[in-house]
Each structure stands twice: as structure tokens, then as C-alpha cells.
Coordinates of N, CA, C and O in Angstrom, one line a residue:
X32 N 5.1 -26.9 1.2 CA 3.7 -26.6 0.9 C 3.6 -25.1 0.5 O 4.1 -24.3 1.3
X33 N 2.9 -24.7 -0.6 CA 2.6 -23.6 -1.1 C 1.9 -22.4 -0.6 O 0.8 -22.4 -1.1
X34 N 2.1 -21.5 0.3 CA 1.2 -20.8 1.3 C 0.9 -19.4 0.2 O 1.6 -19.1 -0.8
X35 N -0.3 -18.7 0.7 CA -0.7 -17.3 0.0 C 0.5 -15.9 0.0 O 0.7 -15.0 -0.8
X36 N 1.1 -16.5 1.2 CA 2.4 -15.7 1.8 C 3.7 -15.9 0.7 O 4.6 -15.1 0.3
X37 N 3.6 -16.8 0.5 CA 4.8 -17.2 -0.8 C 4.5 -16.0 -1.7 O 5.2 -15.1 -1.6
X38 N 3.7 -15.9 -2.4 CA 3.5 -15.0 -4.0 C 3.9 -13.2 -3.6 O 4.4 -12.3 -4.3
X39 N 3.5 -13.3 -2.0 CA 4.2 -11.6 -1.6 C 4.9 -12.1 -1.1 O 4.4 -12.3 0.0
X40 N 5.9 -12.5 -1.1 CA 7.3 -12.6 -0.5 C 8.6 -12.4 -1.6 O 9.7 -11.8 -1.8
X41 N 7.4 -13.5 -2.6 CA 8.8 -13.5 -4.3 C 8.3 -11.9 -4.8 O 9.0 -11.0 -5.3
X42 N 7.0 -11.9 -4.7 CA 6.9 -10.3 -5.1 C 7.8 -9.0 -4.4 O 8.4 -8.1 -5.0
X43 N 7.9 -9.1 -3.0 CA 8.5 -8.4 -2.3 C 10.0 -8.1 -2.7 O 10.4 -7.0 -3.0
X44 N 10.8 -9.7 -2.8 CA 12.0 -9.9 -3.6 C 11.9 -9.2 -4.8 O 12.6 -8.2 -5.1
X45 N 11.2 -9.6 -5.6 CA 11.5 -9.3 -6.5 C 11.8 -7.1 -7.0 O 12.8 -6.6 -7.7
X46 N 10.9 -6.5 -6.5 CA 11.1 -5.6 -5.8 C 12.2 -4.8 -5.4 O 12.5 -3.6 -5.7
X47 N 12.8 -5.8 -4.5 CA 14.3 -5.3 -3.6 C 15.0 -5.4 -4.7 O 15.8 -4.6 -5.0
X48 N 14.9 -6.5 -5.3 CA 16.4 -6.9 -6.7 C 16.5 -5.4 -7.6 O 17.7 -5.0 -7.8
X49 N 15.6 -4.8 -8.0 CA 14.8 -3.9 -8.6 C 14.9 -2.3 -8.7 O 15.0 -1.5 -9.7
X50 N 15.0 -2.1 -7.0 CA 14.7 -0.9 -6.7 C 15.5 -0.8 -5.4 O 15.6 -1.5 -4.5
X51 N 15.8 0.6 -5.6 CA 17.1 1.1 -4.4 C 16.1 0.7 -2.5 O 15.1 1.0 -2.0
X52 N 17.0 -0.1 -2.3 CA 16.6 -0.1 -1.0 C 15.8 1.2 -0.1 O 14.9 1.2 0.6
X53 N 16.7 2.5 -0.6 CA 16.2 3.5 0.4 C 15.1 4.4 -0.3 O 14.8 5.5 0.1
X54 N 14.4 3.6 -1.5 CA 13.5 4.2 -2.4 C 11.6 3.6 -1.9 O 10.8 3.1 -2.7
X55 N 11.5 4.0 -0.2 CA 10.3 3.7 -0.5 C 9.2 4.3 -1.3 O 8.1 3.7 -1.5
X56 N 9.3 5.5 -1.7 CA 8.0 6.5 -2.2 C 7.9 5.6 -3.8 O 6.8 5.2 -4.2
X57 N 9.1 5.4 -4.6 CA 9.2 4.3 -5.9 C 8.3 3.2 -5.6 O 7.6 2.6 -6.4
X58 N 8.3 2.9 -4.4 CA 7.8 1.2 -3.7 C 6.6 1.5 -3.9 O 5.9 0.7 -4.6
X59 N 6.0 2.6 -3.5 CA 4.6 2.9 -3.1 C 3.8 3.2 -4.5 O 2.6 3.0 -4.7
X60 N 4.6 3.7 -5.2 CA 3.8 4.7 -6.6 C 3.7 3.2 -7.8 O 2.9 3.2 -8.7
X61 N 4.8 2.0 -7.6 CA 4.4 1.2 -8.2 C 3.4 0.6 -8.1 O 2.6 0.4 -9.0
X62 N 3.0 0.0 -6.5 CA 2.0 -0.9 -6.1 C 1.1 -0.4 -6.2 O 0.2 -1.2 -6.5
X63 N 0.4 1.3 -6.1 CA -1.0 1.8 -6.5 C -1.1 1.6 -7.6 O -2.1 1.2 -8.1
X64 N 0.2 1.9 -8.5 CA -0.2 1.5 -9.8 C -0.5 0.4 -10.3 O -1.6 0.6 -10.8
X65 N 0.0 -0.9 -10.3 CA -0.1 -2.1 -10.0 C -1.9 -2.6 -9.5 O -2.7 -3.4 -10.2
X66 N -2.1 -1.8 -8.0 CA -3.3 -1.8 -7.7 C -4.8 -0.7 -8.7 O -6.0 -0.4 -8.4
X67 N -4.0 -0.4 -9.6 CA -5.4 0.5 -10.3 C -5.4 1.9 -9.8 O -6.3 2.6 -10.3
X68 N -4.5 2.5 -8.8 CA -4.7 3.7 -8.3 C -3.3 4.8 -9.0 O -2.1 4.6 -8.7
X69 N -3.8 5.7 -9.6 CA -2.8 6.4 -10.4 C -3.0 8.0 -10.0 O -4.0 8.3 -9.5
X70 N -2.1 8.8 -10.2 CA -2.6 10.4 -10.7 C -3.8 10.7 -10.5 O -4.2 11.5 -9.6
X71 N -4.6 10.1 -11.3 CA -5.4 10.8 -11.8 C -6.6 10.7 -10.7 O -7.5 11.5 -10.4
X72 N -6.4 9.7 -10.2 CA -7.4 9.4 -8.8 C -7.0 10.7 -8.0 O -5.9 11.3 -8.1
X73 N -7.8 11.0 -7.3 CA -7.7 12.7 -6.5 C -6.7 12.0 -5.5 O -5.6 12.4 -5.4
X74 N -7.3 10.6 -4.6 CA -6.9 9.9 -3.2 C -4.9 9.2 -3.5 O -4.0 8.7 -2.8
X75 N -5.2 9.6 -5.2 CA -3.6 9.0 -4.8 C -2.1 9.3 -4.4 O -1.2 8.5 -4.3
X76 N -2.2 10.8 -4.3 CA -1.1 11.6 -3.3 C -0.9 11.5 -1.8 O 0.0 11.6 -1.0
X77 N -2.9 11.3 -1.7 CA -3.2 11.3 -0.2 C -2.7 10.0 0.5 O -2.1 9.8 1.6
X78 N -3.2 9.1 -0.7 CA -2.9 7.8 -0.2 C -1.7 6.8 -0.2 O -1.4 5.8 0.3
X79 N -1.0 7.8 -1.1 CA 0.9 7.1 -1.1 C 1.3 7.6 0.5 O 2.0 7.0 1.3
X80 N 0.8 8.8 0.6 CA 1.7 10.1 1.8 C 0.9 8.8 3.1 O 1.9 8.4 3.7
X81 N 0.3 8.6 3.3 CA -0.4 8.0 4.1 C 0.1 6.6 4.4 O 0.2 6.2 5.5
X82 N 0.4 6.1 3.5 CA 1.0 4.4 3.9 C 2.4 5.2 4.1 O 2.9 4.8 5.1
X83 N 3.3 6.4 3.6 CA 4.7 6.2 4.1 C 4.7 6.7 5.8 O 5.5 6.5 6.7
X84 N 3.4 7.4 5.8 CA 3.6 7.9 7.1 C 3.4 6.9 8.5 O 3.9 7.0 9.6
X85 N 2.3 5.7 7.8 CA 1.9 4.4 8.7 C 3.0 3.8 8.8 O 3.2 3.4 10.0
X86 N 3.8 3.4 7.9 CA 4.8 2.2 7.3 C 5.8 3.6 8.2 O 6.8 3.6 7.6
X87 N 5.8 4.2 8.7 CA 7.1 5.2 9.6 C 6.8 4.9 11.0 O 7.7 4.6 11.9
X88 N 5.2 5.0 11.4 CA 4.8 4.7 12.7 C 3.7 3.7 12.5 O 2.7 4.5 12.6
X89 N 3.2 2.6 12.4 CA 2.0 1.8 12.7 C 1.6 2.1 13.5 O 0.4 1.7 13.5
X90 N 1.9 3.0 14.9 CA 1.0 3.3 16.2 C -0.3 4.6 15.9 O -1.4 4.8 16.4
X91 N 0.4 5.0 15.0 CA -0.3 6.5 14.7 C -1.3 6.4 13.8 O -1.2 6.0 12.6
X92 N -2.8 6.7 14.4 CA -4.5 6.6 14.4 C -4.2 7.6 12.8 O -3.4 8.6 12.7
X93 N -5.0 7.2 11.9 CA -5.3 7.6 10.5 C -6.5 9.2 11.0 O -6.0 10.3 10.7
X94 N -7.7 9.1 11.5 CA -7.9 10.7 11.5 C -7.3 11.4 12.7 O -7.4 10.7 13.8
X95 N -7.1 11.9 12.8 CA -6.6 13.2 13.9 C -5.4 13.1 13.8 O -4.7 13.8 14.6
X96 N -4.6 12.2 12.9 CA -3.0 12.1 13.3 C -2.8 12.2 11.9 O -2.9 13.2 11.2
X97 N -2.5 10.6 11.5 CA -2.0 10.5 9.9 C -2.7 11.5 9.2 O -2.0 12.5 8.9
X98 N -3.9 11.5 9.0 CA -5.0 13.0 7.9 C -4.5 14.0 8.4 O -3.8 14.5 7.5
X99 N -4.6 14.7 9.8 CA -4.3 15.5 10.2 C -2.6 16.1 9.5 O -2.7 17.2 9.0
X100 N -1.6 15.6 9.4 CA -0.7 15.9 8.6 C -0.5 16.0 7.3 O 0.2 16.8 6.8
X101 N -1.1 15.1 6.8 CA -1.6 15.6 5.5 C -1.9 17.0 4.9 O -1.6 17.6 3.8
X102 N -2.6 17.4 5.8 CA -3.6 17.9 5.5 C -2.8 19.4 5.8 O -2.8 20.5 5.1
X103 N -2.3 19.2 6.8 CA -0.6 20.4 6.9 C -0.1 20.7 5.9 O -0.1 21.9 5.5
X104 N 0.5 19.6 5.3 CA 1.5 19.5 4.2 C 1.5 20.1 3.2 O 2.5 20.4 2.4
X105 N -0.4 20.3 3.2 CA -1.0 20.9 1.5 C -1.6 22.4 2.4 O -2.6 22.9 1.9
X106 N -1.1 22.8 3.3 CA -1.2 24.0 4.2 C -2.4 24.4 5.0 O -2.5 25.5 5.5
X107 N -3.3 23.4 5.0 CA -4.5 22.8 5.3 C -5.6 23.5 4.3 O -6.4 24.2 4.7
X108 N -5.2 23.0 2.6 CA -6.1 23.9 1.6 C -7.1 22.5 2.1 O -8.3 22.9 2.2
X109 N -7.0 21.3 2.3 CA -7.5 19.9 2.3 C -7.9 20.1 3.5 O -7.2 20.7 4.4
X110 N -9.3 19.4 3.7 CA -10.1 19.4 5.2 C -9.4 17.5 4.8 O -9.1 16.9 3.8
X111 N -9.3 17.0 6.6 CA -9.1 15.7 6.6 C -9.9 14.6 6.4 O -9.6 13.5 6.3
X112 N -11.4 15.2 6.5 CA -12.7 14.7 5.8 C -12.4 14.7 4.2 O -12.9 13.9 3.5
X113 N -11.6 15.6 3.7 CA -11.9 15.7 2.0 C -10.8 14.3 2.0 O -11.4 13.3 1.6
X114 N -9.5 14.3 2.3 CA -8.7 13.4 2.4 C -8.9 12.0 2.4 O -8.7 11.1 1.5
X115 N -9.6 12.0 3.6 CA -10.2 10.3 3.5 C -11.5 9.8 2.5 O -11.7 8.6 2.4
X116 N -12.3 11.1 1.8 CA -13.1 10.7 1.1 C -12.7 10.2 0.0 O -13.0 9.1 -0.6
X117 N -11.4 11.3 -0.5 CA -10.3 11.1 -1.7 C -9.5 9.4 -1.3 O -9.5 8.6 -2.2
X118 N -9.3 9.2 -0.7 CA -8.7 7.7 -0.7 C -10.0 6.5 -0.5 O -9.8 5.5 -1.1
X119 N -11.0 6.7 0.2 CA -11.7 6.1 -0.1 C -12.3 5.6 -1.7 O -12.6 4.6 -2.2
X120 N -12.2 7.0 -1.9 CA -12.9 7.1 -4.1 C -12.1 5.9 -4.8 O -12.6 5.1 -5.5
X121 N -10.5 6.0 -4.4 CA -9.4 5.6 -5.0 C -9.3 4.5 -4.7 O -9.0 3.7 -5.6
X122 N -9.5 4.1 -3.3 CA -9.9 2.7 -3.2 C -10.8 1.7 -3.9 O -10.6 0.6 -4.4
X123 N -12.0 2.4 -3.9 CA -13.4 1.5 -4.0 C -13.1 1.7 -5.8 O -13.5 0.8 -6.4
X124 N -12.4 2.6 -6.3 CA -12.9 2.6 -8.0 C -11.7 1.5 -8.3 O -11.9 0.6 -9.2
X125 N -10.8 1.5 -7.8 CA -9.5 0.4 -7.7 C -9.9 -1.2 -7.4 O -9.5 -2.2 -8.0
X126 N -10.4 -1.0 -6.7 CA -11.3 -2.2 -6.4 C -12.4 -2.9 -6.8 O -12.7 -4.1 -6.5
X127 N -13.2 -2.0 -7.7 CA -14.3 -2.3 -8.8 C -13.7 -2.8 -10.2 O -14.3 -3.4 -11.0
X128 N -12.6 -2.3 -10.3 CA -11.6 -2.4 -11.5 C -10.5 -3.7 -11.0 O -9.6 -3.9 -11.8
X129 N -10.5 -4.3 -10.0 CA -9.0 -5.0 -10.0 C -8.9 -6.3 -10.7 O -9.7 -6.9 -11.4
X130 N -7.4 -6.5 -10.4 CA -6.9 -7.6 -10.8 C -6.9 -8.5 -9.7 O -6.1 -8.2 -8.7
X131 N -7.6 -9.6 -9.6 CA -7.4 -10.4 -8.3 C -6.0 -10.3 -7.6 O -5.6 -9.6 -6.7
X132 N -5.2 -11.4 -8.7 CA -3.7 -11.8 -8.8 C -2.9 -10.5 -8.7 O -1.7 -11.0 -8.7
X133 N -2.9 -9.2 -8.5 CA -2.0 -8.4 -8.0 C -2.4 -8.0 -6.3 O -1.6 -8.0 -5.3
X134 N -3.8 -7.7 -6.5 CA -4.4 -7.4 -5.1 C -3.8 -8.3 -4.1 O -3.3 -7.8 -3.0
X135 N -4.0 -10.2 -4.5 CA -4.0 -10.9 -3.4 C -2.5 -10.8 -3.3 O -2.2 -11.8 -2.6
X136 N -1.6 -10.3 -3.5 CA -0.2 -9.7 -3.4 C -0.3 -9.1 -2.1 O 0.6 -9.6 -1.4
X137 N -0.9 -8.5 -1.7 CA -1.2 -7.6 -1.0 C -1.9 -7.8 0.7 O -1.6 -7.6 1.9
X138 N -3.3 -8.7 -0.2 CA -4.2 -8.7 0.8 C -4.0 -10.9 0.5 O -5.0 -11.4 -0.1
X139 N -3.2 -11.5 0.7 CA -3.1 -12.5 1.0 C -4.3 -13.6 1.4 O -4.2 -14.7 0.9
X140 N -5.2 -13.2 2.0 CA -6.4 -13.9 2.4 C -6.9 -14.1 1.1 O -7.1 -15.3 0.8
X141 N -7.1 -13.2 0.4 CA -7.6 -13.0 -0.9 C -7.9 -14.5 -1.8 O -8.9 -15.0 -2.1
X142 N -6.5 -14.9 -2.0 CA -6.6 -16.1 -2.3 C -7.2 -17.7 -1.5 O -7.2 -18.8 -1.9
X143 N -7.6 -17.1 -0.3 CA -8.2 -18.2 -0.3 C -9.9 -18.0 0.2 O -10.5 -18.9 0.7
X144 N -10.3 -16.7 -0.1 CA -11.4 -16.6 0.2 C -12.1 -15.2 -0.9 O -11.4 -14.3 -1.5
X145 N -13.6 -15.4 -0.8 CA -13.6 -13.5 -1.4 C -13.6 -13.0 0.2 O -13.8 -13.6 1.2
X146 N -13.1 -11.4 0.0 CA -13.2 -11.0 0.8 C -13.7 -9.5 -0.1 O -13.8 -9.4 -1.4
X147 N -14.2 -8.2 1.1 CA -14.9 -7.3 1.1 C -13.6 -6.0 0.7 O -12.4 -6.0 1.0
X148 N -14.2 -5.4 0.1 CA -13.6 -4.2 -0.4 C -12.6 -3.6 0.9 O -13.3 -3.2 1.8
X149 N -11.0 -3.4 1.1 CA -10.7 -3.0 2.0 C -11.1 -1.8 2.6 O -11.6 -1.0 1.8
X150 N -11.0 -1.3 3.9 CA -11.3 0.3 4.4 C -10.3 0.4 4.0 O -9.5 -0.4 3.7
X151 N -10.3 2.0 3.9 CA -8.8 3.0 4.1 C -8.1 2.4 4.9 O -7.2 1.8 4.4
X152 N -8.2 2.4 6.3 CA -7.3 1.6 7.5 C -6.5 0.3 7.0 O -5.3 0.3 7.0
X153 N -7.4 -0.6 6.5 CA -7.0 -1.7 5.8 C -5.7 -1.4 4.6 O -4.5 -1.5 4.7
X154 N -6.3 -1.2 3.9 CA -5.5 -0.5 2.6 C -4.1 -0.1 3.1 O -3.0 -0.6 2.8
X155 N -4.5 0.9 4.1 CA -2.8 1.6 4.7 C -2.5 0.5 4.8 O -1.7 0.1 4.0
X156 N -3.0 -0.3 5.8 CA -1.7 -1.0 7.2 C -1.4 -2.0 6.5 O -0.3 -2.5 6.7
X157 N -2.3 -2.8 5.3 CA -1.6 -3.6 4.6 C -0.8 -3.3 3.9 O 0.1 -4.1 3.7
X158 N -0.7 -1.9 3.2 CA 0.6 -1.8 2.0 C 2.0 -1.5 2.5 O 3.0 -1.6 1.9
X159 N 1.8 -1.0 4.0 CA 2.7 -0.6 4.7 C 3.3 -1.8 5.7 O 4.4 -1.8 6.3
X160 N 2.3 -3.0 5.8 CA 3.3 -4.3 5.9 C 3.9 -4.8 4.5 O 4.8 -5.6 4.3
X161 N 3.5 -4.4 3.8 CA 4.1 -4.8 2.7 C 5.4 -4.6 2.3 O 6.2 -5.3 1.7
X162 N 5.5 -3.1 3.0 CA 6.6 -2.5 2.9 C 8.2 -2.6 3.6 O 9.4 -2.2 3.4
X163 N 7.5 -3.4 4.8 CA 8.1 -4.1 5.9 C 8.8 -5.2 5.1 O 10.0 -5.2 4.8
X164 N 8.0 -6.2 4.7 CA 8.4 -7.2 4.0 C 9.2 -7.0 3.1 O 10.1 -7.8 3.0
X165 N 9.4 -5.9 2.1 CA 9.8 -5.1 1.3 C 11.4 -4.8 1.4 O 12.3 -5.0 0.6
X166 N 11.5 -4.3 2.6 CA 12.3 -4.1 3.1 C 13.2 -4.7 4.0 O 14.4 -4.3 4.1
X167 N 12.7 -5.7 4.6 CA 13.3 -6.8 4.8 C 14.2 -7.5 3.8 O 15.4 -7.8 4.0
X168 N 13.6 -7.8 2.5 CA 14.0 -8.2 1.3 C 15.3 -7.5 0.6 O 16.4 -8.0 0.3
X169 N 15.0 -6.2 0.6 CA 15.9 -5.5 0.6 C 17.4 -5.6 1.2 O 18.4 -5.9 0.6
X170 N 17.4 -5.4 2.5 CA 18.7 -6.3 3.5 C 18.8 -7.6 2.9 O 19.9 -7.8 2.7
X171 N 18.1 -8.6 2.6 CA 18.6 -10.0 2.5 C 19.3 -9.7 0.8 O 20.4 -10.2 0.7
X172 N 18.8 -9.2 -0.2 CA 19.7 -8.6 -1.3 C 21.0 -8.3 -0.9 O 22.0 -8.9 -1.0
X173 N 20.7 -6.9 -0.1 CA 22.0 -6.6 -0.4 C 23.3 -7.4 0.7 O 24.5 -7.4 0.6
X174 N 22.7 -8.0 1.5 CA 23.4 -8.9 2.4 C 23.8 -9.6 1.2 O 24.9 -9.2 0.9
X175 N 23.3 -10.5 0.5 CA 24.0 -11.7 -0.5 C 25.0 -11.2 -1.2 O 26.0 -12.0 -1.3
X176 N 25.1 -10.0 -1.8 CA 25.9 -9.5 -3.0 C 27.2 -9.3 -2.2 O 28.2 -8.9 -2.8

């Protein structure tokens, strides 16, 4: 039987066949792309740096931790309020613009329901399971060869 989990799994695969195992930041700059979020969006540096740092720790709270480093990184020119406004922007304009069929890649529910524009929170922790899956895929590649 055909589950919503199937379509990101072969996506996942497909992926690993693709791209170097140890290439998550490639992983990440495809799928914003993919998802409508590019360059040119202010939130999309913020928001790649942000799923690799989630997808490193899932324990670690998005303001005072995840933003908070960010926001280092760029020497604190970025308040972590500007940060999350910028990935919110990148979100919500990404999401007025989507493609169902790549999104529900992502956000799986999708297909069997509408659902609501994700939060920032959401957005991370899903792309960053993604990335899990991702990577899992990855080992089962290169296990076969």
C-alpha cells in the first residue's frame, strides 16, 4: 500500500544516488530551491545555516540558541529578531508561491490533507528530518555498491 512517506523516501534516494554523502549544505541549497526559496530571499542564508545547525542538534531551541549563533557568525551585524523575520519572509513568500508535489516531499501530511503555512520551527525540524532520511539513504547507497 502506497503511503505519503514513500514519495520522500524515493526522493531522499534519489538524492543520495546524486550527491556526495558528506555534502549536506548541496542537500540543503537544493531543497530551498526546489521549495521556492533562493538567494535572493534575505531568510535564505539564515535558513539553510539553521536546518544544518538543527539537523546537528534537534535539542537546540531556535531563539536564544540556533538565532543566537547565527547571528555570531555574521558578527552580530544581524539582531536574531532580524533573522527570524528574514526566514519567516522566505517562508511565507515560498509558500504563497508553492508547488504542492515538492512541498508534500517534505511536509508529508500534505498530501493527505491542506494544511497551514509552516512556522520557522516547523520548516527547520522538517527539513532537517529530511535530512536524516537523507542520510540514511546515503549509507544504504553506498552500502550496496
Amino acid at each position: 500500500m502506497w503511503t505519503p512517506i514513500d514519495e520522500t523516501l524515493k526522493y531522499a534516494l534519489f538524492l543520495a544516488r546524486h550527491l556526495s554523502h558528506s555534502d549536506c549544505s548541496t542537500a540543503v541549497i537544493l531543497i530551498l530551491y526546489g521549495l521556492g526559496i533562493t538567494p535572493k530571499n534575505n531568510g535564505f542564508t539564515y535558513l539553510k545555516r539553521a536546518i544544518v545547525l538543527y539537523y546537528e542538534n534537534p535539542t537546540r531551541q531556535l531563539k536564544g540558541d540556533i538565532y543566537a549563533q547565527i547571528s555570531e557568525e555574521f558578527d552580530g551585524a544581524v539582531s536574531e529578531e532580524s533573522i527570524e523575520q528574514n526566514i519567516r519572509r522566505a517562508v511565507a513568500d515560498a509558500w504563497k508561491h508553492r508547488n504542492e508535489e515538492y512541498w508534500s516531499l517534505f511536509l508529508p501530511e500534505m498530501r493527505e490533507r491542506k494544511i497551514r503555512k509552516p512556522s520557522n520551527g516547523d520548516c527547520i525540524a522538517k527539513l532537517a528530518w529530511f535530512l536524516e532520511l537523507w542520510k540514511g539513504c546515503c549509507k544504504e547507497v553506498l552500502y550496496a555498491k
